[in-house]
Coordinates of C-alpha atoms in Angstrom, one line a residue:
M1 CA 0.2 0.0 -0.2
S2 CA 1.4 3.2 -0.8
M3 CA 1.3 6.5 1.3
T4 CA 0.3 9.9 -0.3
P5 CA 2.9 12.7 1.0
S6 CA 0.4 13.8 3.5
T7 CA 0.1 10.5 5.4
R8 CA 3.7 10.2 5.2
T9 CA 4.4 13.5 6.9
L10 CA 1.8 12.6 9.3
A11 CA 3.4 9.3 10.1
L12 CA 6.8 10.9 10.7
L13 CA 5.4 13.3 13.4
L14 CA 3.9 10.5 14.9
S15 CA 6.7 8.4 14.9
A16 CA 9.1 11.8 16.1
L17 CA 6.2 12.8 19.0
V18 CA 6.5 8.9 20.2
L19 CA 10.1 8.5 20.3
S20 CA 10.5 12.0 22.4
G21 CA 8.1 10.5 24.6
T22 CA 11.0 8.1 26.0
V23 CA 13.4 11.2 26.6
A24 CA 13.4 12.2 30.5
A25 CA 12.8 16.1 30.9
Y26 CA 14.7 17.0 34.3
T27 CA 14.5 20.5 35.5
G28 CA 18.1 20.4 37.1
S29 CA 21.4 20.5 34.9
V30 CA 21.3 17.0 32.9
L31 CA 24.9 15.7 33.1
S32 CA 26.7 13.1 31.1
R33 CA 28.9 11.1 33.4
G34 CA 29.6 7.5 33.4
P35 CA 29.2 5.2 36.6
V36 CA 31.0 6.4 40.0
D37 CA 33.6 4.0 41.3
E38 CA 32.9 1.8 44.2
F39 CA 33.9 3.1 47.6
T40 CA 33.4 2.3 51.2
L41 CA 33.3 5.4 53.6
T42 CA 32.0 5.1 57.6
D43 CA 28.6 6.4 58.5
Q44 CA 27.2 7.9 61.4
H45 CA 26.7 5.1 63.5
G46 CA 30.3 4.0 62.8
D47 CA 29.0 1.0 60.4
A48 CA 30.7 0.8 56.9
F49 CA 28.6 1.8 53.9
S50 CA 29.6 0.5 50.4
F51 CA 28.5 2.7 48.1
G52 CA 28.6 0.2 45.0
S53 CA 25.9 -2.2 47.0
D54 CA 24.4 -0.1 49.6
A55 CA 23.5 2.5 47.5
D56 CA 20.3 1.3 45.5
G57 CA 17.9 2.6 42.7
V58 CA 17.6 6.1 42.7
V59 CA 20.5 7.7 44.3
V60 CA 20.5 11.4 45.9
V61 CA 24.2 12.6 47.0
S62 CA 24.9 15.9 48.8
F63 CA 28.1 17.1 50.0
M64 CA 28.1 19.3 53.4
F65 CA 30.0 19.8 56.6
T66 CA 28.2 19.9 60.0
R67 CA 30.2 23.3 60.8
C68 CA 28.8 25.3 57.9
P69 CA 26.5 27.9 59.4
D70 CA 24.9 28.1 56.2
V71 CA 24.1 26.6 52.9
C72 CA 24.4 22.6 54.7
P73 CA 21.5 23.0 57.5
V74 CA 19.5 24.5 54.1
I75 CA 20.5 21.5 52.4
T76 CA 19.9 19.1 54.9
L77 CA 16.3 20.6 55.3
L78 CA 15.5 20.5 52.0
L79 CA 16.5 17.2 51.3
T80 CA 14.4 16.1 54.3
A81 CA 11.4 18.0 52.8
V82 CA 11.8 15.9 49.5
E83 CA 12.2 12.4 51.4
D84 CA 8.6 13.6 53.1
E85 CA 7.4 14.2 49.4
L86 CA 7.9 11.0 48.2
T87 CA 5.8 8.3 48.9
E88 CA 6.6 5.0 50.7
N89 CA 6.9 3.1 47.5
E90 CA 9.0 5.6 46.0
Q91 CA 11.3 5.9 49.3
Q92 CA 12.2 2.2 49.3
D93 CA 13.8 2.8 45.9
V94 CA 15.4 6.1 46.6
T95 CA 19.0 6.5 48.5
F96 CA 19.9 9.5 50.0
V97 CA 23.6 10.0 51.0
S98 CA 25.4 13.1 52.4
I99 CA 29.2 13.4 52.1
T100 CA 31.4 15.5 54.4
V101 CA 33.9 17.8 53.4
D102 CA 35.4 18.6 56.4
P103 CA 36.5 15.1 57.7
E104 CA 38.7 16.2 60.3
H105 CA 36.0 17.4 62.3
D106 CA 33.0 15.4 60.9
T107 CA 33.8 11.9 62.9
P108 CA 31.0 9.7 63.3
A109 CA 29.9 11.0 66.5
T110 CA 29.8 14.5 65.3
L111 CA 27.6 13.4 62.1
L112 CA 25.4 11.3 64.5
E113 CA 25.1 14.8 66.7
Y114 CA 23.8 16.4 63.6
T115 CA 21.7 14.1 61.6
E116 CA 19.5 13.6 65.1
R117 CA 19.3 17.3 65.4
M118 CA 18.5 17.8 61.8
G119 CA 15.9 15.2 61.5
A120 CA 18.1 13.4 58.9
S121 CA 17.7 9.3 58.9
W122 CA 20.1 8.6 55.5
P123 CA 23.4 7.8 55.4
H124 CA 26.3 10.6 56.4
L125 CA 29.7 9.4 55.2
T126 CA 33.1 10.3 56.8
G127 CA 36.6 8.8 56.5
N128 CA 40.1 10.3 56.6
L129 CA 41.3 12.8 53.9
T130 CA 43.3 10.2 51.7
E131 CA 39.9 8.4 51.3
M132 CA 37.9 11.5 51.0
E133 CA 40.1 13.3 48.1
P134 CA 39.5 10.9 45.6
I135 CA 35.7 10.4 46.1
W136 CA 35.4 14.1 45.8
A137 CA 37.4 14.4 42.9
M138 CA 35.3 11.2 41.1
F139 CA 32.0 13.9 42.0
G140 CA 33.9 16.9 40.4
V141 CA 33.7 18.3 43.9
V142 CA 36.5 20.9 44.7
V143 CA 36.6 21.4 48.4
Q144 CA 37.1 24.9 49.0
Q145 CA 39.5 24.2 52.4
N146 CA 39.8 28.2 52.8
V147 CA 36.4 29.2 52.6
I148 CA 35.7 26.0 55.1
D149 CA 38.8 27.8 57.5
V150 CA 37.2 31.2 57.4
H151 CA 33.5 29.6 58.1
V152 CA 34.5 27.7 61.2
M153 CA 36.5 30.1 62.9
D154 CA 35.0 30.8 66.2
Y155 CA 32.6 33.1 66.5
Q156 CA 32.7 35.9 63.9
P157 CA 31.4 39.4 65.4
G158 CA 32.0 41.2 61.9
E159 CA 29.2 39.2 60.3
A160 CA 27.0 40.0 63.2
S161 CA 24.6 43.0 62.5
V162 CA 22.0 44.8 64.0
T163 CA 18.1 45.8 62.5
I164 CA 16.4 48.8 64.2
V165 CA 12.7 49.2 63.3
N166 CA 11.2 52.3 64.1
T167 CA 8.0 53.1 65.1
S168 CA 6.6 54.1 61.5
N169 CA 7.9 50.5 61.0
V170 CA 10.7 51.5 58.9
S171 CA 13.9 49.5 59.1
A172 CA 17.5 49.9 59.0
H173 CA 20.0 47.4 58.8
H174 CA 23.6 47.8 60.6
M175 CA 26.7 45.5 60.5
F176 CA 28.4 45.5 63.8
D177 CA 31.6 47.9 64.3
W178 CA 33.7 47.6 67.2
S179 CA 36.0 51.1 66.9
G180 CA 38.6 52.1 69.2
W181 CA 36.8 54.5 71.2
T182 CA 33.3 52.0 71.6
T183 CA 36.3 49.4 73.0
V184 CA 37.8 51.9 75.1
Q185 CA 34.3 53.4 76.4
I186 CA 32.6 49.9 77.3
L187 CA 35.8 48.1 78.7
A188 CA 36.0 51.4 80.9
E189 CA 32.6 51.5 81.9
E190 CA 32.7 47.6 82.9
A191 CA 35.6 47.9 85.0
G192 CA 34.4 51.1 86.7
W193 CA 37.0 53.6 85.4
E194 CA 36.0 57.3 84.6
L195 CA 37.7 58.5 81.5
N196 CA 38.4 62.2 80.7
V197 CA 38.6 62.8 77.1
S198 CA 39.4 66.3 75.3
A199 CA 38.3 66.3 71.9
D200 CA 38.4 68.8 68.8
E201 CA 36.8 68.2 65.2
T202 CA 39.1 65.7 64.3
T203 CA 40.7 63.6 67.2
S204 CA 40.3 62.7 70.8
M205 CA 42.8 62.7 73.3
L206 CA 42.3 60.9 76.5
K207 CA 43.7 62.9 79.5
A208 CA 42.7 60.8 82.3
I209 CA 41.8 57.4 83.4
N210 CA 40.1 57.0 86.5
G211 CA 41.3 60.8 88.2
V212 CA 44.9 59.6 87.2
E213 CA 45.7 62.6 85.0
S214 CA 48.5 63.4 82.3
P215 CA 50.7 66.4 84.0
T216 CA 49.8 69.8 82.4
D217 CA 53.6 70.1 81.4
D218 CA 53.1 67.1 79.2
S219 CA 56.1 65.4 80.6
W220 CA 54.0 62.0 79.9
T221 CA 50.7 61.7 78.1
W222 CA 48.6 58.8 78.2
E223 CA 49.5 56.4 75.2
M224 CA 47.7 53.9 73.2
N225 CA 49.6 50.5 72.4
V226 CA 47.9 47.4 70.5
W227 CA 48.8 44.1 70.4
N228 CA 50.8 42.6 67.3
T229 CA 49.2 39.4 67.0
D230 CA 51.9 38.2 64.1
E231 CA 54.7 39.6 66.3
Q232 CA 53.6 38.6 69.4
T233 CA 54.4 41.9 71.0
W234 CA 52.8 45.5 71.9
V235 CA 53.3 48.2 69.3
N236 CA 52.7 51.9 69.9
H237 CA 49.4 53.1 67.7
Q238 CA 50.3 56.7 66.6
N239 CA 47.1 57.4 64.5
G240 CA 44.5 58.3 67.2
V241 CA 42.0 56.0 68.8
E242 CA 39.5 57.0 65.9
S243 CA 41.8 55.3 63.2
L244 CA 41.6 51.7 65.1
N245 CA 39.3 48.9 63.9
A246 CA 39.0 46.9 67.3
L247 CA 38.0 43.9 65.6
D248 CA 41.3 43.7 63.6
T249 CA 43.3 44.4 66.7
P250 CA 41.0 43.6 69.6
H251 CA 44.1 43.7 72.9
L252 CA 44.7 47.3 73.9
A253 CA 47.0 49.1 76.5
W254 CA 47.1 52.2 77.8
M255 CA 50.5 53.5 79.6
P256 CA 52.1 56.5 80.3
S257 CA 54.4 57.7 77.2
N258 CA 57.2 57.8 79.3
G259 CA 56.7 53.8 80.7
N260 CA 58.2 50.7 80.0
Q261 CA 56.3 48.9 77.5
S262 CA 58.0 45.7 78.7
S263 CA 55.6 46.2 81.6
L264 CA 52.3 45.6 79.9
P265 CA 51.0 41.9 80.4
T266 CA 50.9 39.6 77.3
P267 CA 46.8 39.6 76.5
D268 CA 44.9 36.3 76.4
E269 CA 44.1 36.0 72.7
K270 CA 41.1 33.7 73.3
L271 CA 39.4 36.9 74.6
D272 CA 37.2 39.0 72.3
T273 CA 38.7 41.8 73.4
S274 CA 40.7 42.9 76.5
M275 CA 42.5 46.4 77.5
S276 CA 45.3 46.9 80.0
V277 CA 46.1 50.0 81.7
L278 CA 49.9 50.5 83.4
W279 CA 49.4 52.8 86.1
P280 CA 52.2 55.5 86.9
N281 CA 53.1 53.5 89.6
G282 CA 53.9 50.4 87.9
S283 CA 50.7 48.4 88.5
V284 CA 48.5 47.0 85.8
D285 CA 45.1 46.4 85.7
Q286 CA 43.1 44.6 83.1
Q287 CA 39.7 44.4 81.7
A288 CA 38.2 42.1 79.1
I289 CA 35.2 40.9 77.2
E290 CA 35.1 37.1 77.3
E291 CA 32.3 36.8 74.6
F292 CA 30.4 39.6 73.0
N293 CA 27.2 39.8 73.9
A294 CA 23.6 41.7 72.4
Y295 CA 24.8 44.8 74.4
H296 CA 28.3 45.0 72.7
L297 CA 26.6 44.6 69.3
T298 CA 24.1 46.9 69.7
R299 CA 26.5 49.7 70.8
G300 CA 29.2 48.8 68.3
A301 CA 26.8 48.8 65.6
L302 CA 24.7 52.0 65.9
E303 CA 27.5 54.0 67.5
A304 CA 29.3 53.4 64.2
A305 CA 26.3 54.9 62.2
D306 CA 25.8 57.3 64.7
V307 CA 22.5 56.2 66.0
N308 CA 22.3 57.6 69.4
L309 CA 20.7 54.8 71.8
S310 CA 19.3 55.2 75.2
V311 CA 20.2 52.3 77.5
E312 CA 19.6 51.7 81.6
D313 CA 22.1 49.9 83.5
T314 CA 20.2 48.7 86.2
E315 CA 21.3 46.1 89.1
Y316 CA 19.6 43.7 86.7
G317 CA 21.3 44.5 83.4
H318 CA 21.3 46.9 80.7
Y319 CA 17.9 47.7 79.2
L320 CA 17.2 49.7 75.8
T321 CA 14.9 52.2 76.3
G322 CA 15.4 54.7 73.1
V323 CA 16.6 54.5 69.3
D324 CA 17.0 57.8 67.5
D325 CA 15.2 59.9 70.0
E326 CA 12.2 57.4 70.1
I327 CA 11.9 56.5 73.6
A328 CA 9.4 54.0 75.2
P329 CA 7.0 55.4 77.3
D330 CA 7.2 55.0 81.2
D331 CA 3.4 53.1 81.0
A332 CA 4.9 50.5 79.1
E333 CA 2.2 51.0 76.3
W334 CA 5.2 49.6 74.0
F335 CA 8.7 48.9 74.6
W336 CA 11.9 48.0 72.5
N337 CA 11.6 44.2 71.9
L338 CA 14.6 42.2 71.2
Y339 CA 14.8 39.1 68.4
S340 CA 17.1 36.7 67.0
W341 CA 17.4 35.7 63.5
N342 CA 17.0 31.8 62.9
N343 CA 19.6 30.3 60.2
L344 CA 17.6 27.3 60.0
N345 CA 14.0 28.2 59.2
E346 CA 15.0 32.3 58.2
T347 CA 12.7 33.8 60.4
W348 CA 13.0 36.6 63.5
E349 CA 12.3 35.0 67.2
T350 CA 11.8 36.7 70.3
S351 CA 14.7 36.3 72.4
N352 CA 14.4 34.8 75.3
L353 CA 17.2 36.2 76.9
G354 CA 18.3 39.9 78.1
M355 CA 20.8 41.9 76.1
D356 CA 23.5 41.0 78.9
D357 CA 22.9 37.2 78.7
Y358 CA 22.6 36.7 74.9
T359 CA 26.0 35.8 74.1
E360 CA 28.2 35.5 70.6
P361 CA 24.9 36.9 68.5
G362 CA 24.7 36.5 64.9
H363 CA 22.0 38.6 63.6
I364 CA 19.7 40.4 66.0
A365 CA 16.7 43.0 65.8
W366 CA 15.0 45.6 67.6
A367 CA 11.5 46.9 67.5
P368 CA 8.8 48.7 69.3
S369 CA 6.7 45.6 70.9
F370 CA 3.5 46.6 68.7
V371 CA 5.2 45.8 65.4
N372 CA 4.4 42.4 63.6
V373 CA 7.8 40.5 63.4
S374 CA 6.8 38.8 60.4
T375 CA 7.2 42.7 58.8
I376 CA 10.9 42.7 60.1
P377 CA 13.4 42.0 56.9
S378 CA 15.7 39.6 56.6
P379 CA 19.2 40.4 57.6
N380 CA 20.7 38.4 54.5
L381 CA 20.7 41.5 52.4
E382 CA 23.8 41.6 50.3
S383 CA 26.1 44.7 50.6
T384 CA 25.6 47.4 48.9
G385 CA 29.1 48.8 49.7
D386 CA 31.9 49.1 47.1
E387 CA 30.7 48.1 43.6
N388 CA 34.5 47.1 42.5
A389 CA 34.3 44.9 45.8
C390 CA 35.0 41.5 44.6
N391 CA 35.2 42.1 41.4
G392 CA 32.0 43.1 40.7
H393 CA 30.7 39.8 41.0
G394 CA 29.9 39.5 44.9
W395 CA 30.0 41.2 48.0
E396 CA 32.3 41.3 51.4
M397 CA 31.3 39.6 54.0
G398 CA 33.1 39.8 57.9
S399 CA 36.3 41.7 58.5
G400 CA 39.7 41.6 59.5
A401 CA 41.2 37.6 58.8
S402 CA 37.9 36.7 58.4
K403 CA 36.8 38.9 55.5
H404 CA 35.7 37.1 52.3
C405 CA 33.8 37.4 49.0
M406 CA 30.7 35.7 48.9
C407 CA 31.0 35.4 45.1
D408 CA 27.9 35.4 42.6
E409 CA 26.6 32.2 40.9
G410 CA 29.3 31.0 38.5
Y411 CA 32.0 32.8 40.2
T412 CA 34.3 32.0 42.8
W413 CA 37.8 32.9 44.3
G414 CA 40.5 33.5 42.2
D415 CA 43.8 31.9 42.9
D416 CA 42.9 31.3 46.6
D417 CA 42.2 35.2 47.3
P418 CA 39.4 35.1 49.2
L419 CA 38.7 39.1 48.1
S420 CA 38.3 38.3 44.6
C421 CA 35.6 36.5 42.4
V422 CA 36.3 35.0 39.0
P423 CA 34.6 33.1 36.7
E424 CA 34.3 29.5 37.5
T425 CA 35.7 27.7 34.2
T426 CA 35.5 23.8 34.6
E427 CA 32.2 21.5 35.3
D428 CA 33.8 20.9 39.1
Y429 CA 31.6 22.2 41.7
N430 CA 33.1 24.0 44.2
V431 CA 31.8 23.4 47.8
G432 CA 32.6 25.9 50.6
H433 CA 30.1 29.0 50.4
S434 CA 27.7 26.6 48.1
T435 CA 27.5 23.1 47.4
I436 CA 26.1 20.3 45.0
T437 CA 23.6 17.6 44.9
Y438 CA 23.5 14.8 42.4
I439 CA 20.7 12.5 41.3
L440 CA 22.6 9.4 40.3
N441 CA 20.4 6.3 38.1
D442 CA 20.5 2.8 38.8
D443 CA 23.8 2.4 37.1
L444 CA 25.3 5.2 39.7
E445 CA 25.7 7.5 36.9
P446 CA 25.4 11.1 37.8
T447 CA 22.8 12.2 35.8
V448 CA 21.2 15.9 37.2
A449 CA 22.8 18.4 39.2
W450 CA 21.5 20.8 41.7
T451 CA 23.8 23.8 42.4
G452 CA 23.5 25.6 45.6
D453 CA 20.6 25.8 48.1
N454 CA 18.1 28.0 46.4
W455 CA 16.0 25.2 44.6
R456 CA 12.4 24.6 45.2
V457 CA 11.5 21.1 46.9
E458 CA 8.8 19.9 44.5
E459 CA 11.0 20.6 41.6
F460 CA 13.7 18.6 42.8
T461 CA 11.1 15.8 43.8
A462 CA 10.1 16.0 40.2
D463 CA 13.4 15.0 39.0
V464 CA 13.6 12.1 41.2
R465 CA 10.4 10.7 40.2
E466 CA 11.3 11.3 36.6
M467 CA 14.5 9.0 37.4
L468 CA 12.3 6.6 39.1
E469 CA 10.1 6.5 36.1
K470 CA 12.8 6.1 33.2
E471 CA 14.7 3.3 35.6
Q472 CA 11.3 1.5 35.8
L473 CA 11.3 1.9 39.9
A474 CA 8.8 2.4 42.6
G475 CA 6.0 0.4 40.9
N476 CA 7.0 1.9 37.3
E477 CA 6.8 -1.1 35.3
G478 CA 7.8 0.2 31.7
G479 CA 5.9 0.6 28.6
F480 CA 4.9 3.8 27.1
I481 CA 2.7 6.1 29.4
P482 CA 2.1 9.2 27.3
S483 CA 2.1 12.8 29.6
L484 CA -1.0 15.0 29.5
S485 CA 0.7 17.1 26.8
M486 CA 1.5 14.3 24.6
T487 CA -1.8 13.3 24.8
L488 CA -3.2 16.2 23.6
S489 CA -0.5 16.4 21.1
L490 CA -2.0 12.8 19.6
S491 CA -5.2 14.2 19.6
T492 CA -4.3 17.0 17.7
L493 CA -2.6 15.2 15.2
M494 CA -5.3 12.4 14.9
A495 CA -7.6 15.2 14.2
A496 CA -4.9 16.1 11.0
A497 CA -5.0 12.7 9.9
V498 CA -8.9 12.8 9.3
F499 CA -8.2 16.2 7.8
L500 CA -5.5 15.2 5.6
A501 CA -6.9 11.7 4.8
P502 CA -7.7 11.2 1.1
P503 CA -11.4 10.9 -0.1
R504 CA -12.8 7.2 -0.5
R505 CA -14.0 6.3 -3.7
G506 CA -17.7 6.0 -3.5
S507 CA -19.3 3.1 -5.7
D508 CA -21.0 5.8 -8.0
E509 CA -17.8 7.6 -8.4
A510 CA -17.4 8.4 -12.2

């Protein structure tokens, strides 16, 4: 039987449509890689996990580290949500696996505590560095150890911030700053030392500490020294207290200019900040802050921003009573509420602690008690500072030794320079500020990749289900099952078939 041109065209269209129906459509980035090699690591229970035999069906592999303050907890919560979205039948054919990029810290016991805290039931794997490095390379993962080192430092006050919401519900965001004068004033207050300071338009000069005044003949003056961490010695600071960033140089000392610098004590560098005073008689006093608290954070951020504030110092601690001349009324019709930012669920929460007891705060907010907490903006906003920072492809976070760029998607640090952002030029994925999550098929071939943590649970879940269908798992028995869009297309083509079909020859046709 011969085919007319129109029916031949229709047949080709139908064939193309049927063939296209067998191609999986993924939302994530589609990869073309061979299967990963067999490897064995240790899970959070101390048991051996053999990837080749223990990872069944569709395999979801993520990379994380437990000291990660931002991306990793979010990834874990997202994958927990994906697991919950799957049916019981689907869960039986999906294996979730998380692999640490910080094996030195992430022991099985540490991973067990993390998984219990995060509600993650699947294997979290670790090993020694010799075992881990070829596995990272096999997955195309570049572990940014310098990023990890920056983020796993002890508390980083340079990344903390204060959000202020005024009585008109207008908000302002201020990064924490610990200037020289703020440091001197707060430490003197906590030590009970009175300061006598003379100031002009540009500089301030300390004249007396607790009544011990420099002589009028200037035979000596009060001189400030700062602790040089690299040289492990005190050095004279000659540029004025105003120029000092006490986050970079947190340990200060005052002494008579004719005193013996070697008499100054070595500061305890485990403390957040300290100030020593060498008195003219040779005796020494020290005052230190072991841990920054919300009071220090509030004072440092707002004084740096020239925002005036009113704080009452009572026998029960410090109480914020006013910000920028907006004073809470005496009748307590409203008061200033302290909020803390929850990084995991990205919401503000009322602080159960006072500003003195809330130690090592990350992001805090102050707002009148009548303000709806849901209207307070997120503190995780990109810096709007120097446009040339990070080569114009990111923004700077932190200060001092911890200062680094948060690079835009597709950019990474250049030549291990944390203050630069350059294009990523390989198919490898950097894990530090960002991360990568793979979906592997039943042959353990990485097929789909999802970068970062800004993805939707339903879209990721759809990719997992697409893979289950392609692999004929979770009750998908194979065969051709047209989608809704394909069904509509077939209906359209069938209608076209009727239209294009040649007329039948009737018996009475001439």
